[in-house]
């Protein structure tokens, strides 16, 4: 007989456990045993497609870069601080890892989030080199981070190496 005062704790559903940007912690361990393909998705839907493909049991990866942006035009006018925004390094592409064998392309292309696959010269889906995919995952799993100083610069006017700047405070002002 079960105690009525205690409630069983159930595992939250997948959509609540992982955000759209999270990388599976074991992705590098299983990446070597998968065949990787680059899938095309609608514009700005990389993370949505990644989440949908994960629900179907596929291993996915979207390389990201972290930039500082204002959430809206209004926040820029109010001079609110910028926040970190994750953006896809390769817009409109999601890397998908399939078990060895032939992927079920017909089922995959029935999903509304998939618009195509990168094909080779013969028109067949191109298998990505496993070694290069693992290197990409290793380099971009935490995101290509923008410098912390960009948080305080004007958006779309960040400075690069060699730019002329005027220091307005501190020991080297002027």
mmCIF file of C-alpha atoms in Angstrom:
data_model
loop_
_atom_site.group_PDB
_atom_site.id
_atom_site.type_symbol
_atom_site.label_atom_id
_atom_site.label_comp_id
_atom_site.label_asym_id
_atom_site.label_seq_id
_atom_site.Cartn_x
_atom_site.Cartn_y
_atom_site.Cartn_z
ATOM 1 C CA UNK A 1 0.000 0.000 0.000
ATOM 2 C CA UNK A 2 1.271 3.431 -0.935
ATOM 3 C CA UNK A 3 1.560 6.300 1.508
ATOM 4 C CA UNK A 4 -0.868 9.058 0.499
ATOM 5 C CA UNK A 5 1.376 11.823 1.822
ATOM 6 C CA UNK A 6 4.239 11.069 -0.542
ATOM 7 C CA UNK A 7 3.855 11.760 -4.232
ATOM 8 C CA UNK A 8 5.965 9.912 -6.779
ATOM 9 C CA UNK A 9 8.382 12.151 -8.664
ATOM 10 C CA UNK A 10 8.214 11.512 -12.371
ATOM 11 C CA UNK A 11 10.885 12.513 -14.856
ATOM 12 C CA UNK A 12 9.864 15.705 -16.712
ATOM 13 C CA UNK A 13 9.195 15.346 -20.436
ATOM 14 C CA UNK A 14 12.067 15.825 -22.914
ATOM 15 C CA UNK A 15 10.962 19.308 -23.938
ATOM 16 C CA UNK A 16 11.308 20.475 -20.335
ATOM 17 C CA UNK A 17 14.626 18.745 -19.670
ATOM 18 C CA UNK A 18 16.698 20.137 -22.554
ATOM 19 C CA UNK A 19 16.578 23.604 -23.976
ATOM 20 C CA UNK A 20 16.830 24.145 -27.711
ATOM 21 C CA UNK A 21 20.508 25.069 -27.385
ATOM 22 C CA UNK A 22 21.722 22.268 -25.109
ATOM 23 C CA UNK A 23 24.264 19.818 -26.412
ATOM 24 C CA UNK A 24 23.857 16.224 -25.262
ATOM 25 C CA UNK A 25 26.577 15.549 -22.698
ATOM 26 C CA UNK A 26 27.520 12.236 -24.346
ATOM 27 C CA UNK A 27 27.558 13.522 -27.946
ATOM 28 C CA UNK A 28 31.330 13.093 -28.342
ATOM 29 C CA UNK A 29 31.181 9.531 -26.993
ATOM 30 C CA UNK A 30 28.570 8.394 -29.513
ATOM 31 C CA UNK A 31 29.623 10.614 -32.450
ATOM 32 C CA UNK A 32 32.288 8.192 -33.638
ATOM 33 C CA UNK A 33 29.740 5.397 -34.155
ATOM 34 C CA UNK A 34 27.279 7.445 -36.236
ATOM 35 C CA UNK A 35 26.957 8.427 -39.887
ATOM 36 C CA UNK A 36 26.607 12.225 -40.058
ATOM 37 C CA UNK A 37 24.633 14.198 -42.641
ATOM 38 C CA UNK A 38 23.904 17.927 -42.954
ATOM 39 C CA UNK A 39 20.155 18.520 -43.135
ATOM 40 C CA UNK A 40 18.660 21.726 -44.505
ATOM 41 C CA UNK A 41 15.929 23.422 -42.484
ATOM 42 C CA UNK A 42 13.804 26.576 -42.936
ATOM 43 C CA UNK A 43 15.473 29.909 -42.099
ATOM 44 C CA UNK A 44 15.989 30.542 -38.365
ATOM 45 C CA UNK A 45 14.515 27.139 -37.446
ATOM 46 C CA UNK A 46 17.754 25.299 -36.678
ATOM 47 C CA UNK A 47 17.024 24.859 -32.971
ATOM 48 C CA UNK A 48 13.370 23.931 -33.528
ATOM 49 C CA UNK A 49 14.395 21.282 -36.051
ATOM 50 C CA UNK A 50 17.022 20.018 -33.641
ATOM 51 C CA UNK A 51 14.430 19.573 -30.911
ATOM 52 C CA UNK A 52 11.994 17.773 -33.236
ATOM 53 C CA UNK A 53 14.689 15.441 -34.544
ATOM 54 C CA UNK A 54 15.730 14.612 -30.982
ATOM 55 C CA UNK A 55 12.173 13.564 -30.221
ATOM 56 C CA UNK A 56 12.466 11.074 -33.083
ATOM 57 C CA UNK A 57 15.557 9.621 -31.447
ATOM 58 C CA UNK A 58 18.240 11.135 -33.679
ATOM 59 C CA UNK A 59 21.483 12.604 -32.421
ATOM 60 C CA UNK A 60 21.729 16.188 -33.610
ATOM 61 C CA UNK A 61 24.175 19.044 -33.370
ATOM 62 C CA UNK A 62 23.930 22.722 -34.282
ATOM 63 C CA UNK A 63 27.212 24.660 -33.986
ATOM 64 C CA UNK A 64 26.478 27.949 -32.206
ATOM 65 C CA UNK A 65 28.121 31.279 -31.593
ATOM 66 C CA UNK A 66 27.270 33.539 -28.677
ATOM 67 C CA UNK A 67 26.804 37.246 -29.340
ATOM 68 C CA UNK A 68 25.531 40.156 -27.303
ATOM 69 C CA UNK A 69 22.363 41.737 -28.660
ATOM 70 C CA UNK A 70 19.488 43.894 -27.471
ATOM 71 C CA UNK A 71 16.300 41.847 -27.189
ATOM 72 C CA UNK A 72 14.265 44.579 -28.901
ATOM 73 C CA UNK A 73 14.407 48.061 -30.366
ATOM 74 C CA UNK A 74 12.654 49.391 -27.269
ATOM 75 C CA UNK A 75 15.337 48.012 -24.952
ATOM 76 C CA UNK A 76 17.978 49.732 -27.091
ATOM 77 C CA UNK A 77 16.147 53.060 -26.760
ATOM 78 C CA UNK A 78 15.856 52.606 -22.981
ATOM 79 C CA UNK A 79 19.577 51.758 -22.879
ATOM 80 C CA UNK A 80 18.944 48.430 -21.194
ATOM 81 C CA UNK A 81 21.909 46.051 -21.121
ATOM 82 C CA UNK A 82 22.479 43.571 -23.905
ATOM 83 C CA UNK A 83 22.023 39.867 -23.297
ATOM 84 C CA UNK A 84 23.660 36.764 -24.669
ATOM 85 C CA UNK A 85 22.015 35.407 -27.812
ATOM 86 C CA UNK A 86 22.879 32.033 -29.327
ATOM 87 C CA UNK A 87 22.970 31.964 -33.119
ATOM 88 C CA UNK A 88 23.712 29.130 -35.517
ATOM 89 C CA UNK A 89 27.191 29.217 -37.056
ATOM 90 C CA UNK A 90 25.847 27.633 -40.250
ATOM 91 C CA UNK A 91 22.344 29.076 -40.763
ATOM 92 C CA UNK A 92 19.732 26.637 -42.126
ATOM 93 C CA UNK A 93 21.770 23.498 -41.337
ATOM 94 C CA UNK A 94 21.509 20.844 -38.632
ATOM 95 C CA UNK A 95 23.971 17.983 -38.357
ATOM 96 C CA UNK A 96 22.185 14.683 -37.771
ATOM 97 C CA UNK A 97 23.814 11.432 -36.727
ATOM 98 C CA UNK A 98 22.255 8.152 -37.847
ATOM 99 C CA UNK A 99 23.018 4.608 -36.733
ATOM 100 C CA UNK A 100 25.106 2.636 -39.214
ATOM 101 C CA UNK A 101 23.003 1.526 -42.141
ATOM 102 C CA UNK A 102 20.691 3.381 -44.474
ATOM 103 C CA UNK A 103 18.701 6.328 -43.000
ATOM 104 C CA UNK A 104 14.968 6.355 -43.663
ATOM 105 C CA UNK A 105 14.978 9.419 -45.911
ATOM 106 C CA UNK A 106 11.314 9.121 -46.856
ATOM 107 C CA UNK A 107 10.203 9.379 -43.213
ATOM 108 C CA UNK A 108 12.668 12.150 -42.527
ATOM 109 C CA UNK A 109 11.493 14.313 -45.437
ATOM 110 C CA UNK A 110 7.876 13.976 -44.273
ATOM 111 C CA UNK A 111 8.795 16.173 -41.300
ATOM 112 C CA UNK A 112 7.903 19.828 -41.968
ATOM 113 C CA UNK A 113 11.151 21.015 -40.385
ATOM 114 C CA UNK A 114 13.373 19.303 -42.993
ATOM 115 C CA UNK A 115 13.649 20.909 -46.426
ATOM 116 C CA UNK A 116 16.568 18.926 -47.824
ATOM 117 C CA UNK A 117 19.928 17.296 -47.305
ATOM 118 C CA UNK A 118 23.364 18.269 -48.570
ATOM 119 C CA UNK A 119 23.976 16.073 -51.594
ATOM 120 C CA UNK A 120 27.131 15.010 -53.384
ATOM 121 C CA UNK A 121 27.885 15.224 -57.093
ATOM 122 C CA UNK A 122 25.772 12.175 -57.880
ATOM 123 C CA UNK A 123 22.690 13.621 -56.148
ATOM 124 C CA UNK A 124 22.841 11.241 -53.189
ATOM 125 C CA UNK A 125 23.021 12.526 -49.610
ATOM 126 C CA UNK A 126 26.638 13.232 -48.775
ATOM 127 C CA UNK A 127 28.098 11.443 -45.770
ATOM 128 C CA UNK A 128 30.175 13.904 -43.740
ATOM 129 C CA UNK A 129 33.672 12.841 -42.619
ATOM 130 C CA UNK A 130 33.262 11.535 -39.079
ATOM 131 C CA UNK A 131 36.617 12.885 -37.911
ATOM 132 C CA UNK A 132 35.733 16.422 -39.048
ATOM 133 C CA UNK A 133 32.287 16.292 -37.410
ATOM 134 C CA UNK A 134 33.836 15.252 -34.096
ATOM 135 C CA UNK A 135 36.375 18.083 -34.383
ATOM 136 C CA UNK A 136 33.556 20.568 -35.061
ATOM 137 C CA UNK A 137 31.581 19.286 -32.062
ATOM 138 C CA UNK A 138 34.624 19.530 -29.822
ATOM 139 C CA UNK A 139 35.378 23.122 -30.905
ATOM 140 C CA UNK A 140 31.850 24.535 -30.856
ATOM 141 C CA UNK A 141 29.964 22.502 -28.230
ATOM 142 C CA UNK A 142 30.072 25.366 -25.728
ATOM 143 C CA UNK A 143 29.579 28.005 -28.423
ATOM 144 C CA UNK A 144 32.003 30.381 -30.068
ATOM 145 C CA UNK A 145 31.859 33.125 -27.482
ATOM 146 C CA UNK A 146 31.939 36.810 -28.306
ATOM 147 C CA UNK A 147 34.350 38.893 -26.216
ATOM 148 C CA UNK A 148 32.846 40.190 -22.965
ATOM 149 C CA UNK A 149 33.683 43.753 -24.097
ATOM 150 C CA UNK A 150 31.072 43.506 -26.875
ATOM 151 C CA UNK A 151 28.404 43.630 -24.209
ATOM 152 C CA UNK A 152 29.147 47.341 -23.813
ATOM 153 C CA UNK A 153 29.660 48.259 -27.494
ATOM 154 C CA UNK A 154 27.040 49.506 -29.881
ATOM 155 C CA UNK A 155 25.355 46.629 -31.690
ATOM 156 C CA UNK A 156 26.620 46.008 -35.230
ATOM 157 C CA UNK A 157 29.529 48.374 -34.503
ATOM 158 C CA UNK A 158 31.842 46.092 -32.560
ATOM 159 C CA UNK A 159 35.544 46.768 -32.884
ATOM 160 C CA UNK A 160 38.079 44.517 -34.528
ATOM 161 C CA UNK A 161 41.852 44.267 -34.365
ATOM 162 C CA UNK A 162 43.461 47.328 -35.944
ATOM 163 C CA UNK A 163 40.485 49.696 -35.488
ATOM 164 C CA UNK A 164 41.111 53.214 -34.163
ATOM 165 C CA UNK A 165 39.401 53.834 -30.817
ATOM 166 C CA UNK A 166 39.298 56.622 -28.251
ATOM 167 C CA UNK A 167 39.634 55.586 -24.626
ATOM 168 C CA UNK A 168 37.410 57.803 -22.445
ATOM 169 C CA UNK A 169 38.449 56.650 -18.972
ATOM 170 C CA UNK A 170 41.263 54.979 -17.110
ATOM 171 C CA UNK A 171 45.041 55.305 -17.144
ATOM 172 C CA UNK A 172 45.285 55.461 -20.961
ATOM 173 C CA UNK A 173 42.387 57.877 -21.648
ATOM 174 C CA UNK A 174 42.583 59.967 -24.780
#
